[in-house]
Short mmCIF file of C-alpha atoms and ligand atoms in Angstrom, two decimals:
data_model
loop_
_atom_site.label_atom_id
_atom_site.label_comp_id
_atom_site.label_asym_id
_atom_site.label_seq_id
_atom_site.Cartn_x
_atom_site.Cartn_y
_atom_site.Cartn_z
CA UNK A 1 -121.67 -54.19 211.41
CA UNK A 2 -118.84 -56.30 211.50
CA UNK A 3 -117.75 -58.71 209.45
CA UNK A 4 -116.05 -61.31 212.07
CA UNK A 5 -118.65 -64.28 212.92
CA UNK A 6 -118.99 -67.76 213.58
CA UNK A 7 -118.88 -69.92 210.31
CA UNK A 8 -119.81 -73.94 211.27
CA UNK A 9 -118.01 -72.98 214.80
CA UNK A 10 -115.18 -71.15 213.94
CA UNK A 11 -114.90 -67.62 214.57
CA UNK A 12 -113.10 -66.14 210.98
CA UNK A 13 -113.00 -62.86 209.69
CA UNK A 14 -114.32 -62.79 206.61
CA UNK A 15 -114.27 -66.24 205.03
CA UNK A 16 -111.06 -66.91 206.86
CA UNK A 17 -111.23 -69.57 209.44
CA UNK A 18 -108.86 -67.99 212.30
CA UNK A 19 -107.95 -71.24 213.80
CA UNK A 20 -106.48 -71.68 210.49
CA UNK A 21 -104.95 -68.87 210.55
CA UNK A 22 -103.13 -69.18 213.99
CA UNK A 23 -102.09 -72.61 212.54
CA UNK A 24 -99.82 -71.38 210.11
CA UNK A 25 -98.73 -67.90 211.50
CA UNK A 26 -98.42 -69.02 215.01
CA UNK A 27 -100.15 -66.58 218.02
CA UNK A 28 -100.52 -63.55 218.71
CA UNK A 29 -101.11 -61.74 216.19
CA UNK A 30 -103.54 -58.48 214.99
CA UNK A 31 -106.54 -59.30 211.84
CA UNK A 32 -107.89 -57.10 210.11
CA UNK A 33 -111.03 -57.20 208.00
CA UNK A 34 -110.87 -55.15 204.94
CA UNK A 35 -115.07 -55.36 204.09
CA UNK A 36 -115.44 -54.07 207.46
CA UNK A 37 -113.37 -51.27 206.92
CA UNK A 38 -114.71 -50.36 203.95
CA UNK A 39 -118.32 -50.44 205.79
CA UNK A 40 -117.21 -48.36 208.29
CA UNK A 41 -115.99 -45.48 205.35
CA UNK A 42 -118.54 -45.70 203.27
CA UNK A 43 -121.36 -45.36 206.04
CA UNK A 44 -119.46 -42.44 207.62
CA UNK A 45 -119.15 -40.91 203.97
CA UNK A 46 -122.65 -41.47 202.95
CA UNK A 47 -123.94 -39.77 207.09
CA UNK A 48 -121.67 -36.45 206.50
CA UNK A 49 -122.59 -34.37 203.90
CA UNK A 50 -121.50 -34.99 200.52
CA UNK A 51 -117.75 -33.40 198.91
CA UNK A 52 -116.52 -33.95 202.88
CA UNK A 53 -112.87 -34.82 202.75
CA UNK A 54 -112.58 -37.82 205.12
CA UNK A 55 -109.47 -38.30 206.71
CA UNK A 56 -109.00 -41.15 208.62
CA UNK A 57 -106.75 -40.61 211.54
CA UNK A 58 -103.33 -42.02 211.29
CA UNK A 59 -102.99 -42.45 214.92
CA UNK A 60 -105.84 -45.56 215.55
CA UNK A 61 -104.53 -47.60 213.27
CA UNK A 62 -101.36 -46.31 210.69
CA UNK A 63 -100.80 -50.36 209.10
CA UNK A 64 -100.23 -49.69 205.40
CA UNK A 65 -102.27 -52.20 204.76
CA UNK A 66 -105.19 -50.70 205.96
CA UNK A 67 -104.33 -46.97 204.92
CA UNK A 68 -104.36 -48.49 201.35
CA UNK A 69 -107.19 -50.27 202.10
CA UNK A 70 -108.94 -46.61 203.26
CA UNK A 71 -107.48 -44.66 200.18
CA UNK A 72 -108.54 -46.58 197.28
CA UNK A 73 -112.11 -46.08 199.08
CA UNK A 74 -111.11 -42.31 198.99
CA UNK A 75 -110.13 -41.61 202.06
CA UNK A 76 -107.54 -38.94 203.03
CA UNK A 77 -105.08 -38.92 206.64
CA UNK A 78 -105.02 -37.02 209.11
CA UNK A 79 -101.44 -37.71 210.56
CA UNK A 80 -99.68 -36.34 213.66
CA UNK A 81 -96.22 -36.99 213.17
CA UNK A 82 -93.20 -36.95 210.24
CA UNK A 83 -93.38 -41.05 210.76
CA UNK A 84 -97.17 -41.10 209.90
CA UNK A 85 -97.11 -38.14 207.21
CA UNK A 86 -94.53 -40.90 204.85
CA UNK A 87 -96.57 -43.45 205.86
CA UNK A 88 -100.17 -41.83 204.79
CA UNK A 89 -97.86 -41.08 201.30
CA UNK A 90 -96.32 -44.74 201.34
CA UNK A 91 -99.86 -45.96 201.06
CA UNK A 92 -100.87 -43.58 198.36
CA UNK A 93 -102.91 -41.26 200.13
CA UNK A 94 -102.16 -37.78 197.90
CA UNK A 95 -100.89 -35.15 199.81
CA UNK A 96 -103.91 -32.97 198.99
CA UNK A 97 -105.96 -34.66 201.05
CA UNK A 98 -103.41 -35.04 204.31
CA UNK A 99 -104.09 -32.95 206.97
CA UNK A 100 -101.67 -32.25 209.84
CA UNK A 101 -102.29 -32.37 213.84
CA UNK A 102 -100.51 -32.39 216.48
CA UNK A 103 -99.21 -29.84 219.29
CA UNK A 104 -95.73 -30.69 218.73
CA UNK A 105 -95.24 -30.41 215.04
CA UNK A 106 -90.79 -29.48 214.61
CA UNK A 107 -89.36 -27.23 212.57
CA UNK A 108 -88.01 -30.86 210.04
CA UNK A 109 -91.63 -32.07 209.82
CA UNK A 110 -92.98 -28.78 208.75
CA UNK A 111 -90.05 -28.89 205.54
CA UNK A 112 -91.50 -32.32 205.24
CA UNK A 113 -95.56 -31.48 204.57
CA UNK A 114 -94.55 -28.13 202.77
CA UNK A 115 -92.47 -30.11 200.57
CA UNK A 116 -94.39 -32.17 199.75
CA UNK A 117 -98.17 -29.91 199.80
CA UNK A 118 -100.32 -31.14 202.14
CA UNK A 119 -104.19 -29.98 202.05
CA UNK A 120 -103.73 -28.27 205.50
CA UNK A 121 -101.94 -27.78 208.93
CA UNK A 122 -103.83 -28.00 211.96
CA UNK A 123 -101.80 -25.23 214.11
CA UNK A 124 -102.45 -25.59 217.66
CA UNK A 125 -100.97 -22.62 219.47
CA UNK A 126 -98.98 -19.54 219.03
CA UNK A 127 -95.63 -20.62 219.21
CA UNK A 128 -96.06 -23.03 216.55
CA UNK A 129 -97.84 -20.43 214.51
CA UNK A 130 -94.34 -18.29 214.14
CA UNK A 131 -92.56 -21.63 213.90
CA UNK A 132 -94.26 -22.30 210.86
CA UNK A 133 -94.19 -18.89 209.64
CA UNK A 134 -90.52 -19.39 209.36
CA UNK A 135 -90.03 -22.37 208.12
CA UNK A 136 -92.65 -21.34 205.99
CA UNK A 137 -91.20 -18.21 204.27
CA UNK A 138 -87.91 -19.75 204.16
CA UNK A 139 -89.19 -21.82 201.81
CA UNK A 140 -90.89 -19.34 199.73
CA UNK A 141 -93.73 -21.15 200.84
CA UNK A 142 -97.26 -20.28 201.84
CA UNK A 143 -98.06 -22.92 204.50
CA UNK A 144 -102.51 -23.35 204.00
CA UNK A 145 -103.86 -23.15 207.92
CA UNK A 146 -106.61 -23.83 210.04
CA UNK A 147 -106.58 -23.04 213.61
CA UNK A 148 -107.43 -25.35 216.74
CA UNK A 149 -109.90 -24.04 218.32
CA UNK A 150 -110.42 -25.13 222.40
CA UNK A 151 -114.01 -24.89 222.86
CA UNK A 152 -113.66 -25.81 226.70
CA UNK A 153 -116.23 -28.60 225.86
CA UNK A 154 -116.82 -31.53 228.16
CA UNK A 155 -116.79 -34.87 225.94
CA UNK A 156 -117.80 -36.19 229.04
CA UNK A 157 -115.75 -39.32 227.57
CA UNK A 158 -112.17 -40.80 229.45
CA UNK A 159 -110.35 -38.24 231.19
CA UNK A 160 -107.41 -39.30 229.78
CA UNK A 161 -108.78 -39.31 225.95
CA UNK A 162 -111.01 -35.44 226.23
CA UNK A 163 -108.96 -33.04 224.49
CA UNK A 164 -111.59 -29.43 224.32
CA UNK A 165 -111.08 -28.44 227.45
CA UNK A 166 -108.74 -25.42 229.39
CA UNK A 167 -107.89 -27.58 231.66
CA UNK A 168 -106.07 -29.77 228.15
CA UNK A 169 -102.93 -28.94 225.81
CA UNK A 170 -104.94 -29.34 222.79
CA UNK A 171 -105.94 -26.00 221.08
CA UNK A 172 -105.85 -22.24 221.36
CA UNK A 173 -108.21 -21.54 224.29
CA UNK A 174 -111.67 -20.33 222.08
CA UNK A 175 -111.26 -16.70 223.79
CA UNK A 176 -107.88 -16.19 221.82
CA UNK A 177 -108.97 -16.88 218.95
CA UNK A 178 -110.11 -13.82 216.78
CA UNK A 179 -106.68 -12.32 218.07
CA UNK A 180 -104.54 -15.82 216.71
CA UNK A 181 -106.17 -14.61 213.94
CA UNK A 182 -105.78 -11.94 213.69
CA UNK A 183 -101.89 -12.25 213.81
CA UNK A 184 -101.61 -15.11 211.43
CA UNK A 185 -103.37 -12.73 208.94
CA UNK A 186 -101.08 -10.79 209.07
CA UNK A 187 -98.02 -13.14 208.30
CA UNK A 188 -96.33 -13.56 205.03
CA UNK A 189 -96.13 -17.46 205.26
CA UNK A 190 -99.29 -18.07 206.57
CA UNK A 191 -102.83 -18.46 204.64
CA UNK A 192 -105.83 -19.24 206.88
CA UNK A 193 -107.43 -21.48 205.50
CA UNK A 194 -110.04 -22.10 208.29
CA UNK A 195 -110.89 -23.89 211.50
CA UNK A 196 -110.16 -26.86 213.56
CA UNK A 197 -111.97 -28.06 216.42
CA UNK A 198 -111.44 -32.02 218.23
CA UNK A 199 -112.76 -32.42 221.22
CA UNK A 200 -112.11 -35.96 222.61
CA UNK A 201 -112.03 -39.69 221.52
CA UNK A 202 -114.76 -42.56 222.45
CA UNK A 203 -117.39 -40.16 222.34
CA UNK A 204 -120.74 -41.18 223.67
CA UNK A 205 -123.16 -38.39 222.46
CA UNK A 206 -124.13 -36.18 220.44
CA UNK A 207 -124.58 -33.19 223.04
CA UNK A 208 -120.33 -32.05 223.69
CA UNK A 209 -119.75 -32.53 219.34
CA UNK A 210 -123.30 -30.04 219.16
CA UNK A 211 -121.83 -27.97 221.34
CA UNK A 212 -118.60 -27.61 219.96
CA UNK A 213 -119.77 -27.23 216.65
CA UNK A 214 -121.89 -24.63 217.33
CA UNK A 215 -119.50 -22.84 219.07
CA UNK A 216 -116.67 -22.90 216.33
CA UNK A 217 -119.37 -21.89 213.68
CA UNK A 218 -120.20 -18.69 215.02
CA UNK A 219 -116.62 -18.47 215.53
CA UNK A 220 -116.36 -18.75 211.84
CA UNK A 221 -119.10 -15.94 211.20
CA UNK A 222 -117.45 -13.72 213.39
CA UNK A 223 -113.88 -14.35 211.77
CA UNK A 224 -115.40 -13.69 208.23
CA UNK A 225 -117.07 -10.71 209.71
CA UNK A 226 -113.34 -9.78 210.85
CA UNK A 227 -111.94 -10.04 207.09
CA UNK A 228 -110.57 -13.96 207.00
CA UNK A 229 -111.40 -15.61 203.75
CA UNK A 230 -112.66 -18.89 206.10
CA UNK A 231 -113.83 -21.47 203.75
CA UNK A 232 -112.37 -24.63 205.66
CA UNK A 233 -114.37 -26.62 208.99
CA UNK A 234 -112.36 -28.96 210.48
CA UNK A 235 -114.88 -31.07 212.85
CA UNK A 236 -111.89 -33.30 213.91
CA UNK A 237 -112.72 -37.36 214.90
CA UNK A 238 -114.22 -38.48 218.50
CA UNK A 239 -117.33 -40.66 217.51
CA UNK A 240 -117.56 -43.43 219.33
CA UNK A 241 -118.22 -47.22 218.78
CA UNK A 242 -120.00 -50.38 220.84
CA UNK A 243 -117.25 -52.02 222.86
CA UNK A 244 -119.65 -54.17 224.77
CA UNK A 245 -123.30 -55.47 223.73
CA UNK A 246 -124.16 -54.16 227.18
CA UNK A 247 -123.09 -50.59 226.54
CA UNK A 248 -125.44 -47.88 225.84
CA UNK A 249 -125.05 -47.92 221.99
CA UNK A 250 -123.07 -44.69 220.38
CA UNK A 251 -124.55 -42.32 218.43
CA UNK A 252 -125.23 -43.44 214.82
CA UNK A 253 -123.20 -41.49 212.14
CA UNK A 254 -126.00 -40.72 210.68
CA UNK A 255 -127.75 -38.52 213.33
CA UNK A 256 -123.62 -36.71 213.53
CA UNK A 257 -124.24 -36.21 210.10
CA UNK A 258 -126.95 -34.50 210.29
CA UNK A 259 -126.71 -32.74 213.23
CA UNK A 260 -123.64 -31.00 211.27
CA UNK A 261 -125.34 -30.34 208.56
CA UNK A 262 -128.07 -28.74 210.77
CA UNK A 263 -125.12 -26.51 212.46
CA UNK A 264 -123.23 -25.75 209.29
CA UNK A 265 -125.90 -25.85 206.50
CA UNK A 266 -125.50 -22.80 204.18
CA UNK A 267 -122.06 -21.65 205.32
CA UNK A 268 -120.84 -22.03 202.85
CA UNK A 269 -117.63 -24.25 203.84
CA UNK A 270 -115.72 -27.46 202.81
CA UNK A 271 -116.05 -29.91 206.31
CA UNK A 272 -113.02 -32.38 206.53
CA UNK A 273 -113.19 -34.72 209.44
CA UNK A 274 -111.47 -37.17 210.87
CA UNK A 275 -112.54 -40.17 212.15
CA UNK A 276 -109.82 -42.91 213.24
CA UNK A 277 -111.80 -45.00 215.78
CA UNK A 278 -114.83 -45.38 214.31
CA UNK A 279 -113.29 -46.46 211.32
CA UNK A 280 -110.83 -49.08 212.62
CA UNK A 281 -111.88 -50.15 216.32
CA UNK A 282 -114.66 -53.13 214.59
CA UNK A 283 -112.57 -54.08 212.06
CA UNK A 284 -110.03 -55.74 213.89
CA UNK A 285 -109.64 -58.61 216.80
CA UNK A 286 -106.42 -59.85 218.72
CA UNK A 287 -106.21 -63.33 218.30
CA UNK A 288 -104.29 -65.29 221.35
CA UNK A 289 -104.08 -68.81 222.63
CA UNK A 290 -104.31 -69.39 226.45
CA UNK A 291 -101.05 -71.03 227.67
CA UNK A 292 -102.43 -72.20 231.26
CA UNK A 293 -105.21 -72.12 233.02
CA UNK A 294 -104.28 -71.17 236.48
CA UNK A 295 -106.81 -71.96 239.27
CA UNK A 296 -106.14 -69.51 242.05
CA UNK A 297 -107.80 -68.99 245.57
CA UNK A 298 -109.93 -66.32 245.08
CA UNK A 299 -109.93 -66.68 241.06
CA UNK A 300 -109.55 -68.77 238.47
CA UNK A 301 -106.81 -67.27 235.52
CA UNK A 302 -106.83 -67.53 232.03
CA UNK A 303 -103.50 -66.50 230.79
CA UNK A 304 -102.88 -65.56 227.22
CA UNK A 305 -99.72 -65.25 225.44
CA UNK A 306 -100.80 -62.08 224.33
CA UNK A 307 -100.17 -59.45 226.90
CA UNK A 308 -100.73 -55.15 227.71
CA UNK A 309 -97.64 -55.07 225.01
CA UNK A 310 -99.77 -55.87 222.43
CA UNK A 311 -103.06 -54.19 223.84
CA UNK A 312 -102.17 -51.52 226.41
CA UNK A 313 -105.64 -50.06 226.77
CA UNK A 314 -107.73 -52.46 229.19
CA UNK A 315 -104.44 -51.14 231.48
CA UNK A 316 -104.34 -47.49 230.40
CA UNK A 317 -108.17 -46.86 229.72
CA UNK A 318 -109.80 -49.47 231.75
CA UNK A 319 -111.36 -50.66 228.57
CA UNK A 320 -113.95 -52.90 227.67
CA UNK A 321 -113.26 -55.67 224.51
CA UNK A 322 -115.39 -58.89 224.49
CA UNK A 323 -113.53 -61.93 224.19
CA UNK A 324 -114.62 -65.17 222.46
CA UNK A 325 -113.49 -68.28 222.03
CA UNK A 326 -112.09 -69.31 218.58
CA UNK A 327 -114.29 -72.05 218.31
CA UNK A 328 -118.13 -71.84 219.12
CA UNK A 329 -119.56 -73.05 222.55
CA UNK A 330 -122.53 -75.39 222.24
CA UNK A 331 -125.50 -73.14 223.78
CA UNK A 332 -126.32 -73.79 227.43
CA UNK A 333 -122.29 -74.71 228.00
CA UNK A 334 -121.44 -73.17 231.80
CA UNK A 335 -119.77 -70.10 231.64
CA UNK A 336 -117.07 -70.06 234.72
CA UNK A 337 -116.00 -66.72 235.90
CA UNK A 338 -111.93 -66.27 234.46
CA UNK A 339 -109.74 -63.25 234.94
CA UNK A 340 -108.07 -63.05 231.58
CA UNK A 341 -104.56 -62.29 231.49
CA UNK A 342 -101.14 -61.40 229.37
CA UNK A 343 -97.68 -63.23 230.57
CA UNK A 344 -96.16 -59.69 230.83
CA UNK A 345 -95.45 -59.09 234.93
CA UNK A 346 -97.35 -56.39 235.85
CA UNK A 347 -100.56 -56.51 237.33
CA UNK A 348 -102.16 -54.30 234.86
CA UNK A 349 -101.32 -57.14 232.68
CA UNK A 350 -104.95 -58.08 232.69
CA UNK A 351 -107.91 -57.88 229.93
CA UNK A 352 -110.60 -59.19 231.29
CA UNK A 353 -112.01 -58.84 235.20
CA UNK A 354 -114.10 -61.78 236.20
CA UNK A 355 -115.25 -62.84 232.65
CA UNK A 356 -118.23 -65.24 232.20
CA UNK A 357 -116.27 -67.28 229.72
CA UNK A 358 -116.98 -70.92 228.19
CA UNK A 359 -114.46 -73.18 229.81
CA UNK A 360 -111.19 -72.77 228.78
CA UNK A 361 -107.79 -74.86 228.45
CA UNK A 362 -103.95 -74.99 227.65
CA UNK A 363 -104.15 -74.60 224.16
CA UNK A 364 -107.84 -73.23 223.24
CA UNK A 365 -107.45 -70.03 221.18
CA UNK A 366 -109.33 -66.36 221.88
CA UNK A 367 -109.94 -63.49 219.86
CA UNK A 368 -110.55 -60.51 221.72
CA UNK A 369 -112.60 -57.84 219.93
CA UNK A 370 -112.51 -54.52 218.74
CA UNK A 371 -109.08 -53.93 218.63
CA UNK A 372 -108.88 -52.34 214.77
CA UNK A 373 -108.27 -48.58 216.61
CA UNK A 374 -105.28 -48.22 219.60
CA UNK A 375 -104.52 -51.57 219.30
CA UNK A 376 -100.98 -52.35 217.30
CA UNK A 377 -100.25 -49.08 216.98
CA UNK A 378 -100.07 -48.67 220.68
CA UNK A 379 -97.41 -52.03 221.55
CA UNK A 380 -94.28 -51.89 222.99
CA UNK A 381 -92.25 -54.22 222.67
CA UNK A 382 -91.82 -54.74 226.89
CA UNK A 383 -90.78 -57.55 228.59
CA UNK A 384 -88.43 -57.99 225.53
CA UNK A 385 -91.72 -59.23 223.56
CA UNK A 386 -91.56 -58.59 220.40
CA UNK A 387 -95.52 -56.17 219.26
CA UNK A 388 -97.70 -59.08 217.81
CA UNK A 389 -97.80 -59.17 213.83
CA UNK A 390 -100.92 -57.85 211.74
CA UNK A 391 -103.11 -60.03 209.12
CA UNK A 392 -105.73 -58.07 206.48
CA UNK A 393 -108.20 -60.40 205.22
CA UNK A 394 -110.14 -59.56 202.25
CA UNK A 395 -112.67 -62.12 201.35
CA UNK A 396 -111.04 -65.40 201.04
CA UNK A 397 -107.97 -64.13 200.71
CA UNK A 398 -105.57 -62.91 203.78
CA UNK A 399 -101.55 -61.10 203.81
CA UNK A 400 -99.56 -60.75 206.53
CA UNK A 401 -99.38 -56.89 206.53
CA UNK A 402 -96.70 -56.80 209.33
CA UNK A 403 -94.83 -59.30 210.03
CA UNK A 404 -93.69 -60.92 213.66
CA UNK A 405 -90.18 -59.74 214.80
CA UNK A 406 -88.21 -62.25 216.15
CA UNK A 407 -86.04 -62.17 219.13
CA UNK A 408 -83.17 -61.56 216.96
CA UNK A 409 -84.21 -59.05 215.29
CA UNK A 410 -84.92 -57.53 218.88
CA UNK A 411 -81.71 -58.02 219.92
CA UNK A 412 -79.99 -56.32 216.47
CA UNK A 413 -82.14 -52.85 217.46
CA UNK A 414 -79.15 -52.19 220.49
CA UNK A 415 -75.71 -51.83 220.62
CA UNK A 416 -73.12 -52.57 223.71
CA UNK A 417 -71.13 -49.51 224.17
CA UNK A 418 -67.33 -49.82 222.82
CA UNK A 419 -66.15 -49.46 226.11
CA UNK A 420 -67.66 -52.44 227.07
CA UNK A 421 -66.96 -54.68 224.52
CA UNK A 422 -65.47 -58.04 225.53
N1 LIG B 501 -108.61 -35.90 215.30
C1 LIG B 501 -107.68 -36.14 216.42
C2 LIG B 501 -106.92 -34.03 216.65
C3 LIG B 501 -106.64 -36.68 217.20
O1 LIG B 501 -106.81 -36.40 217.97
C4 LIG B 501 -108.08 -38.14 217.20
C5 LIG B 501 -107.68 -38.51 217.99
C6 LIG B 501 -108.22 -38.42 216.48
C7 LIG B 501 -109.08 -37.25 215.07
C8 LIG B 501 -109.21 -39.78 215.79
O2 LIG B 501 -110.21 -39.81 217.16
P1 LIG B 501 -111.36 -41.22 216.97
O3 LIG B 501 -112.17 -41.08 215.69
O4 LIG B 501 -110.23 -42.24 216.43
O5 LIG B 501 -112.02 -40.93 218.39
N2 LIG B 501 -105.74 -44.20 222.70
C9 LIG B 501 -107.04 -44.04 223.07
C10 LIG B 501 -107.42 -42.99 221.70
C11 LIG B 501 -106.64 -41.49 221.79
C12 LIG B 501 -107.28 -40.69 221.21
C13 LIG B 501 -106.49 -39.63 221.08
N3 LIG B 501 -107.01 -38.81 219.52
C14 LIG B 501 -107.85 -44.93 223.15
O6 LIG B 501 -107.52 -46.16 223.04
O7 LIG B 501 -108.85 -45.28 224.02
#
């Protein structure tokens, strides 16, 4: 459930009318609902075993306003770069609630994370383990470590967001796990604290999770028998969200939590979760204005002022996003089919093909839904289009949490070399 709805015929975020916001700040813009972020966080927190660390996956939405909203609810952060680590800290996430994932942590990033005292490093390979050992020893510290294990389980999601099969670059192969732990245990700069697993994103069935978690729970028992002090189990993120009304609904967080409790119950483990999409996806919309409606030979096109540089998910993953007019259509209004596209010079700049929508005309406003996760964070300035600004709504209040960059701002980021200077 989310807090976007029609009020007096106008699509609104909580108590803020999106047409008024568009008039004030211009289009396109991302709009997030704080109440929805809070609701999703609470639902997940209630569904999983008590005292679990819920480390919001910053890659899904790294806006400081969003991170601070979640930090105030008690959320930690799952980060994958020095930049994300600094953003989490800037938003007030305490270092003891930060976990550091990712296959390519640099020595500099490791130093930064060790210096602030993060909760744990989720180490993804033996070379990374050796690098962390060197950095930690150099600082006279011991790095708290889980090894991310690749369980070789197919998450049955889009190929570009599956991570738990042996074909992908992620984690240490399950068959090498005990050997890697043995190696880690002999390192002075490494303190083994647990096991980590993450098998993919937008997972819409419980079975792959259950298979992976059962496998790693078995590994925890083996590692303990080998003499390792395993006190934490990080189960990653990945729980899917509904993107379309006709989709098969993804698993309920309560069923997910019950499955986790069944597998890990009685094992005396502190659990860590890294949800991203589940918290943020349906807490954000992208508001855009129709520039033109173009009647083609074969199709009609709605050309928006938002493009694939603002939201790349449809182009990259063929993802489905509902699109609604900001002004509510009367019941029974005809719904012609449109290809809803952006202004970028690429055929893949297509938000929806053959989408039935109430008749639209130049100047109308629409909202592209479920874009609070992997929306603004994946934006670029392709076609020299400054990425859309971001707004956070809280009841009747709103705040621009990332201003629009203007063209001069874009140009100011670049330099003409001295040999070309006039
Ligand atoms: N933990 C790790 C180690 C991850 O790699 C990810 C996501 C998460 C947690 C959070 O997963 P979530 O709960 O959000 O599913 N850009 C793609 C999604 C990429 C996901 C990458 N890893 C998209 O737009 O669908």
